[in-house]
Coordinates of C-alpha atoms and ligand atoms in Angstrom, one line a residue:
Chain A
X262 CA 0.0 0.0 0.0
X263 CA 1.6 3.5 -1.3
X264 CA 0.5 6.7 0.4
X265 CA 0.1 10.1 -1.5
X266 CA 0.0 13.2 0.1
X267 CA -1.3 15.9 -2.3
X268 CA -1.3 20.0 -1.7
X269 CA -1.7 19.3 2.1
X270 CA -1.7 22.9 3.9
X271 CA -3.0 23.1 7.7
X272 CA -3.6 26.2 10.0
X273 CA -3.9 26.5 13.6
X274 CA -6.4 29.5 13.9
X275 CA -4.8 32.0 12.0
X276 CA -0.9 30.5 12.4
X277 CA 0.2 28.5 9.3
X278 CA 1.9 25.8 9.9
X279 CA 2.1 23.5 7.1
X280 CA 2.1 25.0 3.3
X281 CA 1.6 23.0 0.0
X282 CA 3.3 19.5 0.9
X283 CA 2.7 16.7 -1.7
X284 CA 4.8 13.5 -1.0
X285 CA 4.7 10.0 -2.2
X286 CA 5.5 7.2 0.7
X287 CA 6.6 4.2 -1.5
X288 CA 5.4 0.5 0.0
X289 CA 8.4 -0.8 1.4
X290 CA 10.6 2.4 2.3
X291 CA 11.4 4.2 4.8
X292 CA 10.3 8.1 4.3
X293 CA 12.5 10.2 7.2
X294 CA 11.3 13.8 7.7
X295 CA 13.9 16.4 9.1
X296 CA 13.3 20.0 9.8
X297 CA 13.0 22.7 12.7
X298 CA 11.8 22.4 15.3
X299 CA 8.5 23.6 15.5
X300 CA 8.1 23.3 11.6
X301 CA 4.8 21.0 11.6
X302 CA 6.6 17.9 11.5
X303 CA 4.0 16.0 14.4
X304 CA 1.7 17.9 12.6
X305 CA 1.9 16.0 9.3
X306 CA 2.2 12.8 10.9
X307 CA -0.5 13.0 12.9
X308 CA -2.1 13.8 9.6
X309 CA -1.2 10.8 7.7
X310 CA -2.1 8.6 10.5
X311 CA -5.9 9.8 10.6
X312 CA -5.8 11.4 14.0
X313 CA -5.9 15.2 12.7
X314 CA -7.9 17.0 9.4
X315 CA -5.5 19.3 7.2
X316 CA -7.4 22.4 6.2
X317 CA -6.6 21.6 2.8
X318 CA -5.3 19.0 0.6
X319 CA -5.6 15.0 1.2
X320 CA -4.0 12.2 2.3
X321 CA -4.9 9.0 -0.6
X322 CA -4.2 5.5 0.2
X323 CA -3.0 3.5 -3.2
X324 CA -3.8 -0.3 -3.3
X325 CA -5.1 -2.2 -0.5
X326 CA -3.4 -3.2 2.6
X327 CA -2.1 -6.6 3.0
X328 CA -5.1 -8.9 3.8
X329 CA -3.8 -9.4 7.4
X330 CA -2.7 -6.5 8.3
X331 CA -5.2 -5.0 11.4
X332 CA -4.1 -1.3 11.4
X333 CA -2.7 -0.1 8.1
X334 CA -1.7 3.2 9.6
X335 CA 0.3 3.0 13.1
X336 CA 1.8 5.4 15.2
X337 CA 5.0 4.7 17.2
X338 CA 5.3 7.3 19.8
X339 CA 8.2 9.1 21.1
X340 CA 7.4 9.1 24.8
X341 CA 6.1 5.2 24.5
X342 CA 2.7 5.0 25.4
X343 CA 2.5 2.0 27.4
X344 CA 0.3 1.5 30.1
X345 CA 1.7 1.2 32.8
X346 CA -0.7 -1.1 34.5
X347 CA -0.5 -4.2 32.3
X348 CA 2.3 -6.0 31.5
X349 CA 4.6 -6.3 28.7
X350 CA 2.3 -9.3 26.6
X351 CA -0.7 -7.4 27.9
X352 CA 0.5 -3.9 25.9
X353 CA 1.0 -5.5 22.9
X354 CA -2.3 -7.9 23.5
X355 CA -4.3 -4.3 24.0
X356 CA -4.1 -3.9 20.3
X357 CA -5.3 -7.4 19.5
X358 CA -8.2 -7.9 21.9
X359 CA -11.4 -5.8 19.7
X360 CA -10.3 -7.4 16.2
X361 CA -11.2 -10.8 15.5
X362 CA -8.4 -12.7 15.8
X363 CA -8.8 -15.4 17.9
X364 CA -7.0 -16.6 21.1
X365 CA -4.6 -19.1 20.0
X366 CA -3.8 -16.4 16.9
X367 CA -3.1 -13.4 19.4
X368 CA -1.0 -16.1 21.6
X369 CA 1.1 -16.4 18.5
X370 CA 1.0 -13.3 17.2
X371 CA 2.6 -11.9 20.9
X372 CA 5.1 -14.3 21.3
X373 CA 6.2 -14.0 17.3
X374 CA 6.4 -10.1 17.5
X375 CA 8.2 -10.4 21.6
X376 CA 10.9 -12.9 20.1
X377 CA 11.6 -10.4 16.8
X378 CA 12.0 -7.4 19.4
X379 CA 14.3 -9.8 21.7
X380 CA 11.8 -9.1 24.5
X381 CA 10.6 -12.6 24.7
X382 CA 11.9 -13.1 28.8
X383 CA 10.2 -9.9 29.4
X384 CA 6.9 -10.5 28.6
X385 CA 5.5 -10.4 32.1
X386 CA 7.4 -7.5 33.0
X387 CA 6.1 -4.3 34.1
X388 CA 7.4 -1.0 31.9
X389 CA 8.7 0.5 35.1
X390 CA 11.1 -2.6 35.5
X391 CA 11.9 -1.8 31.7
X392 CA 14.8 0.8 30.6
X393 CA 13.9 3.3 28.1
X394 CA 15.0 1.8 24.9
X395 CA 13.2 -1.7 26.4
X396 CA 10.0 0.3 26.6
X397 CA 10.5 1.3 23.2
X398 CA 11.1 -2.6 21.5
X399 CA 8.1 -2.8 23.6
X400 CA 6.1 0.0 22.0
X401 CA 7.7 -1.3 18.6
X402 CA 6.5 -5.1 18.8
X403 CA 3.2 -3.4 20.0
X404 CA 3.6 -1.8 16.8
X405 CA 4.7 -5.0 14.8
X406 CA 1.9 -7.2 16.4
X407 CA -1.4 -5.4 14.4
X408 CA 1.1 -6.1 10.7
X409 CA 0.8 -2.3 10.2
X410 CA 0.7 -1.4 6.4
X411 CA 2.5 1.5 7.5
X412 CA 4.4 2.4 10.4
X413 CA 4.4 6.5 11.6
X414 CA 7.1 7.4 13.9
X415 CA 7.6 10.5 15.5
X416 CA 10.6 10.7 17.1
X417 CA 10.8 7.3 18.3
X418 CA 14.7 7.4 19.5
X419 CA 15.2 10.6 20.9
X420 CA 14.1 9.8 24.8
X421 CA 17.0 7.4 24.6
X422 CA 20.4 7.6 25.6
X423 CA 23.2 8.0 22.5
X424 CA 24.3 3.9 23.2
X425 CA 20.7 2.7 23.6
X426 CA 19.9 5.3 20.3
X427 CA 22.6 3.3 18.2
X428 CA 21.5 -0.5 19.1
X429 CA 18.1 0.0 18.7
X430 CA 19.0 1.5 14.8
X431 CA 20.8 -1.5 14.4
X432 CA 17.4 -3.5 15.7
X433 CA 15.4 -1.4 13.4
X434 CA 18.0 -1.7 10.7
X435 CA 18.0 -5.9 11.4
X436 CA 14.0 -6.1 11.8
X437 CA 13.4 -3.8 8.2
X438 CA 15.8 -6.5 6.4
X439 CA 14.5 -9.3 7.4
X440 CA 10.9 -8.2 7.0
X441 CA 10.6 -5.0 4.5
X442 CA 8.2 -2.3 6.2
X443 CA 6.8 0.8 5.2
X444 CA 7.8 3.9 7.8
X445 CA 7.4 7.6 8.0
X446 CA 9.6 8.3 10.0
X447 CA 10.2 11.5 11.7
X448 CA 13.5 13.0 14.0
X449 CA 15.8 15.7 14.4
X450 CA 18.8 13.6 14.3
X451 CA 20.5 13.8 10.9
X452 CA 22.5 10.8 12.1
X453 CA 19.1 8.7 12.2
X454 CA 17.8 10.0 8.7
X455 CA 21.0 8.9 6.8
X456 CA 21.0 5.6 8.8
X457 CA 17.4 4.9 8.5
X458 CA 16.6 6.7 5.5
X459 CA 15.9 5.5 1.7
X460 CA 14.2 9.1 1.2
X461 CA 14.8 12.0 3.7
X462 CA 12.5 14.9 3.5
X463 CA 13.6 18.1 4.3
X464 CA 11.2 20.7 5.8
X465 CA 11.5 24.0 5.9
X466 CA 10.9 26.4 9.1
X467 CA 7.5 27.2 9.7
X468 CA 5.2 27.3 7.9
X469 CA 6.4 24.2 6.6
X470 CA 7.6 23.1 3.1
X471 CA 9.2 20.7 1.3
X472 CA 13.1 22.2 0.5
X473 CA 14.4 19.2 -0.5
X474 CA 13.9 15.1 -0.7
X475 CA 17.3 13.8 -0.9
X476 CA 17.5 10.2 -1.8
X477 CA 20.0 7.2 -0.5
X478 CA 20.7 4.3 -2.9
X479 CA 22.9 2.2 -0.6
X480 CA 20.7 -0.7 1.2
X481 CA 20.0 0.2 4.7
X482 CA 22.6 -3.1 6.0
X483 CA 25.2 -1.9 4.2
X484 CA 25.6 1.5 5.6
X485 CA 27.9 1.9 8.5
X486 CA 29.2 5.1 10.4
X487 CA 32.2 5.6 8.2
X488 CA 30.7 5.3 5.1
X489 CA 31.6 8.2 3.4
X490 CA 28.6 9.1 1.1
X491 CA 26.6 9.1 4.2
X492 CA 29.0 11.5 5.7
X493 CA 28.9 13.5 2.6
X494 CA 24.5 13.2 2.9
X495 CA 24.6 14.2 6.2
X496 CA 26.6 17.4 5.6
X497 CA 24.6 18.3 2.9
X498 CA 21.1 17.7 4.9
X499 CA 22.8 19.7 7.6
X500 CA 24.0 22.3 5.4
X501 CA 20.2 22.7 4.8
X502 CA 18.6 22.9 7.8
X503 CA 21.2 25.4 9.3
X504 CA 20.1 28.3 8.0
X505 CA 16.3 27.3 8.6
X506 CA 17.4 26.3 12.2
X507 CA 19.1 29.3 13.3
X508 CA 16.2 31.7 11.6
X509 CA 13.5 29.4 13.4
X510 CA 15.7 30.2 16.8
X511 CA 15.4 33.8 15.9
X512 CA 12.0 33.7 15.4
X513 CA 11.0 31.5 18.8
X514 CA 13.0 34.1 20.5
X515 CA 11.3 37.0 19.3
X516 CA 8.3 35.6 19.7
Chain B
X667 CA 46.2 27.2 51.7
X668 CA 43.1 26.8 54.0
X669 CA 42.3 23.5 56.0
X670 CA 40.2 20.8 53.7
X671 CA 36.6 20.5 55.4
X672 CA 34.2 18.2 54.8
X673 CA 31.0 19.6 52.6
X674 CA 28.0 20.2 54.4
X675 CA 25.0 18.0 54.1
X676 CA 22.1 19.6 53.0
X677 CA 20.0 17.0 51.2
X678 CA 17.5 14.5 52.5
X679 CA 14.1 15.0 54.4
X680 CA 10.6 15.8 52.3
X681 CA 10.4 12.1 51.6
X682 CA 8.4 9.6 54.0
X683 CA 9.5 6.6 54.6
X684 CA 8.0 3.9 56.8
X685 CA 8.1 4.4 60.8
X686 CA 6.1 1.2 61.9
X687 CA 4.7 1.3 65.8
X688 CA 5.0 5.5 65.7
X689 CA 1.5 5.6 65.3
X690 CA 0.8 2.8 68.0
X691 CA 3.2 4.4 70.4
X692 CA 1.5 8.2 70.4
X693 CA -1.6 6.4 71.2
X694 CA 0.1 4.6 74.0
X695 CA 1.0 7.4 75.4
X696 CA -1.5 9.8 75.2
X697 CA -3.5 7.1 76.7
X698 CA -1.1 6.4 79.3
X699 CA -0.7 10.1 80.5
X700 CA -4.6 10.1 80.9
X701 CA -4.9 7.1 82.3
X702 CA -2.2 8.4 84.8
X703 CA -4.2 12.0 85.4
X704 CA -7.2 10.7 86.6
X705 CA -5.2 8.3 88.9
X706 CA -3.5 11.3 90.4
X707 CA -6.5 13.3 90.7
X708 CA -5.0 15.9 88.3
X709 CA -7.6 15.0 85.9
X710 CA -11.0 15.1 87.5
X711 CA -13.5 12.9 86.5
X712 CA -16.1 15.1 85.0
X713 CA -13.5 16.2 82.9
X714 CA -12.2 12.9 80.7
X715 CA -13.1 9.3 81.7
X716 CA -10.6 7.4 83.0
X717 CA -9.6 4.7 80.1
X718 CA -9.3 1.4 81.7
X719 CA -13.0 2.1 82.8
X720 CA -13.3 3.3 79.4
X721 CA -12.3 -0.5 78.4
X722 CA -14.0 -2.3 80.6
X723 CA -17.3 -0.9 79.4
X724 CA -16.2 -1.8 76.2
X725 CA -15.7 -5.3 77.3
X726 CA -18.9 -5.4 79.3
X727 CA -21.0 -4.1 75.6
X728 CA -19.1 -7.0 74.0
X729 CA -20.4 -10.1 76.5
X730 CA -23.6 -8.0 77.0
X731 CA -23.7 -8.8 72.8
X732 CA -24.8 -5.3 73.1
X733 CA -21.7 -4.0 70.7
X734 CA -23.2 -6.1 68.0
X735 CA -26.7 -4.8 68.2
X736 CA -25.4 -1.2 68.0
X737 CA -22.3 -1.8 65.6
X738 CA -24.0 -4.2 62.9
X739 CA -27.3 -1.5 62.0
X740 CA -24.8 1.2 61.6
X741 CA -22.1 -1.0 59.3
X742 CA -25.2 -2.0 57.4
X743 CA -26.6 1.5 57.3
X744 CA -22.9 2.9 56.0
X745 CA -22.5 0.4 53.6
X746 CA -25.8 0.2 52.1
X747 CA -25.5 4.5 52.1
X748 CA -21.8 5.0 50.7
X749 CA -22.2 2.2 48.3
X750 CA -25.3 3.9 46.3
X751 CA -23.1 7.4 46.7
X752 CA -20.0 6.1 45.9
X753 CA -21.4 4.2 43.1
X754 CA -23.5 7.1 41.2
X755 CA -20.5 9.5 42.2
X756 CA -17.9 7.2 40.1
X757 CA -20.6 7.1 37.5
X758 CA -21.6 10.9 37.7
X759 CA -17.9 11.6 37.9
X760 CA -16.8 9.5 34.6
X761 CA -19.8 11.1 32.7
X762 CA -18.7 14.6 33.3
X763 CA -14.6 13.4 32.8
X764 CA -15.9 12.6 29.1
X765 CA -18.4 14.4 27.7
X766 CA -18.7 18.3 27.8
X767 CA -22.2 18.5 27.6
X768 CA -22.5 16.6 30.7
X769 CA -19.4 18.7 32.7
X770 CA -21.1 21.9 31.0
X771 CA -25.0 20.6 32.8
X772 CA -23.6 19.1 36.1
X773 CA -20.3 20.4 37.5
X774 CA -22.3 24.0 38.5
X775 CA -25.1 21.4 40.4
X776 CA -22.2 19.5 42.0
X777 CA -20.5 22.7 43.2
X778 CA -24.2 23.6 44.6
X779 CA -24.1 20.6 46.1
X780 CA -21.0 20.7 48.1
X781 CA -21.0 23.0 50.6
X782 CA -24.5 22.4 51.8
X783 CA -23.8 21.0 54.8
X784 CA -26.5 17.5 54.2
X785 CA -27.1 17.0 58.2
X786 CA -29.5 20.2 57.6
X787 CA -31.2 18.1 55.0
X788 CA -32.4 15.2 57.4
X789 CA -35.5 16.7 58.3
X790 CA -36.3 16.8 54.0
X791 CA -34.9 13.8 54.0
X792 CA -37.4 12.2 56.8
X793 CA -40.3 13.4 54.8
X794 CA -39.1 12.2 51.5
X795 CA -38.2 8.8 52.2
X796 CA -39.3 8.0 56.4
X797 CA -37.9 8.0 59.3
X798 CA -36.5 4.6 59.0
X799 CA -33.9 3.8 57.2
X800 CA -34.5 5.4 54.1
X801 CA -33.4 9.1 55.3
X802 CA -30.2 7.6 56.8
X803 CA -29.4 6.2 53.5
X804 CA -30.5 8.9 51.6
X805 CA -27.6 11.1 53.9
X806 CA -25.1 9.0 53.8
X807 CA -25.6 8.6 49.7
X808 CA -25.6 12.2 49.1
X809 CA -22.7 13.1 51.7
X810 CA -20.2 10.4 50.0
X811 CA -21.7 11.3 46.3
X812 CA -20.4 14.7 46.5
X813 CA -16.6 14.0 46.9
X814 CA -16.3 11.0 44.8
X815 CA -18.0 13.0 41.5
X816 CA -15.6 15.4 42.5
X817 CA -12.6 13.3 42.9
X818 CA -13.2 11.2 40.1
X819 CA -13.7 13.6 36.7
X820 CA -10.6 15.1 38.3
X821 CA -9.2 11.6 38.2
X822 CA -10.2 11.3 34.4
X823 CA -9.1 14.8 33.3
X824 CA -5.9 13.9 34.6
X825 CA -5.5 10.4 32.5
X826 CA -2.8 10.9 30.2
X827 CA -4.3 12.2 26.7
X828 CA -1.3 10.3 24.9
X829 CA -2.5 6.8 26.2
X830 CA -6.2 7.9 24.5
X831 CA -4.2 9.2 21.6
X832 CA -2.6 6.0 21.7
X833 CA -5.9 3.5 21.5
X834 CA -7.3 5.5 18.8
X835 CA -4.2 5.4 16.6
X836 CA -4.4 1.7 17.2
X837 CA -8.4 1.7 16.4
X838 CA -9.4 1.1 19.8
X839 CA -13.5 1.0 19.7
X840 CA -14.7 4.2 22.5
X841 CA -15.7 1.5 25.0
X842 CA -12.4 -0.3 25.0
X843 CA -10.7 3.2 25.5
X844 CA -12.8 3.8 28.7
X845 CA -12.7 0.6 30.1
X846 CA -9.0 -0.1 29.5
X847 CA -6.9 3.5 29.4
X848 CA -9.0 5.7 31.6
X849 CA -10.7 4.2 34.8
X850 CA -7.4 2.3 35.2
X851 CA -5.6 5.3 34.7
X852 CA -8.3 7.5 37.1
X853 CA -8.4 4.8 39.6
X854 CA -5.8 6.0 42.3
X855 CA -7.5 9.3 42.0
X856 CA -11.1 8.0 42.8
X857 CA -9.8 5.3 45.8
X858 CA -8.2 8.4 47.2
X859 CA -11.2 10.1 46.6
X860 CA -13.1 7.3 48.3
X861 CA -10.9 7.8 51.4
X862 CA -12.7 11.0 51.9
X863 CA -15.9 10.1 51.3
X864 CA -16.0 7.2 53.2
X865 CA -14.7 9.4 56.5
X866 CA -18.0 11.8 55.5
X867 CA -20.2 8.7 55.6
X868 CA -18.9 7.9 59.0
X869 CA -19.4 11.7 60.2
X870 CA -23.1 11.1 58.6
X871 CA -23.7 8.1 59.6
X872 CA -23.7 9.4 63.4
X873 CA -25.8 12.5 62.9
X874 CA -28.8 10.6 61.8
X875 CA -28.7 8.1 64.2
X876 CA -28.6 10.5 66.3
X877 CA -31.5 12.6 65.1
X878 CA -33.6 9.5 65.4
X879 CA -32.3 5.6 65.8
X880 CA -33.2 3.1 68.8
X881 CA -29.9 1.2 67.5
X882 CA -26.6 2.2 66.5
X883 CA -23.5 3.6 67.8
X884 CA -24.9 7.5 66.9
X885 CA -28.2 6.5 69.0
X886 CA -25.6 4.9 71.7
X887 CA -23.3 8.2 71.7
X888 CA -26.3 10.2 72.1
X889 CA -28.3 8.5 75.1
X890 CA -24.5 8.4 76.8
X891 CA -24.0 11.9 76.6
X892 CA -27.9 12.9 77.4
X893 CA -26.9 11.0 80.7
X894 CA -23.6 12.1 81.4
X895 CA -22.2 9.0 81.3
X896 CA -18.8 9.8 79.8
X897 CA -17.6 6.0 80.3
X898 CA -20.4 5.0 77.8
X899 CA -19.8 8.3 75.6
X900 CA -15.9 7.2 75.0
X901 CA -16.4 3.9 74.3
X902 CA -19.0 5.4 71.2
X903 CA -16.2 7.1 70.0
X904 CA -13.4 4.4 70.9
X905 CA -15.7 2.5 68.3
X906 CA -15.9 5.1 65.1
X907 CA -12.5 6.1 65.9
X908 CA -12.0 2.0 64.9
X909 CA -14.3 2.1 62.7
X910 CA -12.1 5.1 60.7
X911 CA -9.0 3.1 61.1
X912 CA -10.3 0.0 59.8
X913 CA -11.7 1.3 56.5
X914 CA -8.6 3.4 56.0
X915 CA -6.7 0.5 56.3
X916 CA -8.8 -1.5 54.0
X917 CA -8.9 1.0 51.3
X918 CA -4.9 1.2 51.4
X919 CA -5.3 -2.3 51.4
X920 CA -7.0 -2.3 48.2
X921 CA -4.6 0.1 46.7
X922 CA -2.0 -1.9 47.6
X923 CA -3.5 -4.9 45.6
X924 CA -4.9 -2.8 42.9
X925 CA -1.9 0.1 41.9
X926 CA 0.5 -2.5 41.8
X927 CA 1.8 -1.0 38.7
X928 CA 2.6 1.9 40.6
X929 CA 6.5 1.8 42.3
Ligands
LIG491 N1 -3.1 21.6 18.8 C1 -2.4 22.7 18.5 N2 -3.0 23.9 18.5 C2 -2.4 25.0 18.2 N3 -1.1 25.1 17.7 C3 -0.4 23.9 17.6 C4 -1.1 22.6 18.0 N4 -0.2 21.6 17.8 C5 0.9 22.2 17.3 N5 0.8 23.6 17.2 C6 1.8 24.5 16.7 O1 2.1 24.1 15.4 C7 3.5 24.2 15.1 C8 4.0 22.8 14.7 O2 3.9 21.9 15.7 P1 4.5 20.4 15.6 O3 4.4 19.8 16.9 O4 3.9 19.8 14.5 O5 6.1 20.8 15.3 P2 7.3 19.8 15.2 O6 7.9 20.0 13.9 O7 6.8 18.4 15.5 O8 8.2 20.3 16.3 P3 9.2 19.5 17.2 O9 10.4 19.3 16.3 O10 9.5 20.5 18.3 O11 8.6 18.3 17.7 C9 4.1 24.6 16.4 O12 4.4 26.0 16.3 C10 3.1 24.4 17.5 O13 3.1 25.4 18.4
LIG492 MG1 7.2 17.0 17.2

């Protein structure tokens, strides 16, 4: 399932905040979006995923998604979302408990999803015996369990520690190869968008707009820190965004 | 070069941590001292009871199976009364935590409600529903109503919007959202709520029976104090002072069980 976004533009009150973004989110890639802070990037993601209305433009879905997928569009949060009261399993069975899938299907579907996150000794854990980047494999099976067409992430790494940040990459990187997924995937780090990346979306400060999509060829397990057309990427994404950043600052400052 | 000292301490405190037997002790005591007054005359008799007579009418209302006949109408009476006002006040409380029409209609008839203090209200209350029991319900239901609505949509405005967000990005159906994210979420808010309300249905519980009761501990207090008998009149109060500690105790039992979760 392919996702356009065409002429999308959104205003709080009279504040613009996202102007004229049309996108293509190709099955099977991931889409990373950079930009400001404060630039609408939540914004749009919360937009693609359903849970907001643009004031203008639309969001299309192209094709079907696949017929056992149980929530094309799904959101990986940056602060988690795991409730606290129920276990490890019992976050991830949440999701699985109003579709019809039946017991000895959800069983399996846990335990498959627990096992690709390496959480599998964990399941009857509570998230406050978890560390940070274990709450977020949790939050990520949780995510894997409903076979999202889609996965929307909005800054999924960047509660994390720089160590846990890197691993968890690496567990992204690992699960995407073995499994091809589709993910927009939004962050700040430049590091993260040049790992993760096959498109990276550049967004101007508010309101807003597409500057740039810069594309990377190389395959997602063959890029390593020292790779030097990364490096080169990464300079030029950050070339980019610094003259945004610092006028954005400017702006927040003045008010 | 000046001497190396040590530097200060200035951390620690504003954090409570466990003292087990405190609590017993500063009864002990205060009991003790008492106890020790009216000995010594310094106390005179007219003023406080002096405790071990205090206990032995206790003991004397237990093998008289008199305790029972004046404890069990009142538990019944509080139970029957909270439990219909704690009940609708969870419900009440839920419906204005999520749906603005119903916190637009019924907060401003709560707050109305608050302040009244309900003991005025018996005397509606005994022509609305009897003398019997009815009106002592009726008291008791309104008094612990009031607090739990209160306690509880503060409970559910205070749920974490990015769990909700969360079970609707995942295509949670509405009734799956309340039952699973929010009273979970606004439980410790409405069992501390409860704690309150439960101490108002005790406070209640007394007044009517003592506005019109042959039985109960209120009914026991009164016809103590109309005589003067401040052996008797103590051991009322030895009993709701019990009473209090017992359901505290049982609610942070509950807590204890149910917030788990919670470090
Ligand atoms: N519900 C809202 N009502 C009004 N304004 C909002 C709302 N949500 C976001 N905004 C404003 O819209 C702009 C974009 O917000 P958004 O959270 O999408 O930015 P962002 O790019 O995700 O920022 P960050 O990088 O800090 O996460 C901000 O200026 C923010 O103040
Ligand atoms: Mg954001």
């Amino acid at each position: 399932m392919d996702l356009t976004i065409q002429g999308l533009t959104h205003r709080y009150d009279a504040v613009e905040v996202l102007s004229d973004i049309s996108l293509a989110i190709p099955s099977g890639r991931i889409v990373c979006i950079v930009g400001p802070s404060g630039c609408g990037k939540s914004t749009l993601l919360r937009m693609i995923g359903g849970l907001e209305r643009p004031s203008a433009g639309q969001i299309m879905q192209l094709g079907d998604p696949p017929p056992d997928c149980l929530n094309p569009l799904t959101f990986v949060f940056q602060d988690f979302a795991l409730l606290p009261w129920r276990t490890v399993a019992g976050n991830i069975s949440l999701v699985l408990e109003d579709r019809a899938v039946s017991r000895q299907d959800r069983a399996d579907r846990i335990a498959d999803v627990l096992a690709r996150t390496n959480l599998s000794d964990f399941a009857g854990a509570l998230p406050r015996q978890l560390s940070g980047g274990m709450k977020q494999r949790v939050a990520i099976a949780r995510a894997l369990a409903v076979n999202p067409a889609v996965m929307l992430m909005d800054e999924p790494l960047s509660a994390l520690d720089a160590q846990t940040r890197e691993l968890l990459m690496d567990d992204l990187v690992g699960l995407w190869t073995r499994t091809p997924f589709t993910a927009v995937y939004v962050t700040h780090n430049l590091s993260e968008a040049v790992r993760l990346g096959h498109r990276i979306v550049v967004l101007s400060r508010r309101p807003g707009r597409i500057r740039e999509v810069v594309g990377i060829d190389t395959p997602l397990d063959a890029r390593d820190a020292t790779d030097p057309e990364l490096a080169r990427a990464q300079d030029h994404l950050w070339h980019l965004m610094r003259e945004e950043a610092r006028a954005a600052d400017a702006e927040l400052a003045h008010g | 070069m000046a001497d190396p000292r040590p530097v200060p301490f200035r951390g620690g405190g504003f954090r409570p941590v466990q003292k087990r037997g405190v609590g017993l002790l500063v009864f002990i005591l205060l009991i003790a001292i008492v106890e020790w007054g009216t000995r010594a005359g310094w106390i005179s008799s007219l003023t406080l009871p002096r405790p071990s007579d205090v206990a032995r009418t206790l003991i004397d209302l237990w093998q008289s199976g008199l305790l029972f006949q004046h404890v069990l109408p009142s538990l019944s009476r509080l139970a029957v009364g909270s439990a219909m006002g704690v009940t609708a006040g969870i419900g009440i409380g839920v419906l204005i935590g999520l749906f603005s029409l119903a916190r637009a209609g019924l907060v401003p008839l709560v707050a109305a409600l608050f302040p009244i203090p309900k003991i005025a209200l018996l005397p509606l209350f005994v022509i609305w529903f009897g003398i019997d029991e009815g009106s002592k319900y009726a008291l008791i239901a309104l008094g612990t109503f009031t607090p739990t609505v209160v306690a509880t949509f503060g409970a559910v405005d205070n749920v974490d919007r990015t769990l909700i967000r969360m079970g609707q990005s995942f295509g949670l159906p509405w009734l799956s959202i309340v039952t699973k994210i929010v009273l979970p979420g606004a439980l410790p808010g409405i069992l501390s709520g409860m704690r309150i309300s439960l101490s108002i249905g005790i406070i209640l519980l007394v007044a009517a029976e003592m506005l019109g009761a042959q039985y109960g501990i209120g009914a026991y207090i009164l016809e103590a104090g109309s005589l003067y008998d401040l052996e008797r009149l103590f051991a009322g109060v030895v009993i709701l002072s019990a009473l209090g500690v017992v359901l505290s105790w049982a609610i942070s039992r509950i807590e204890a069980r149910m917030l788990r979760w919670r470090s």
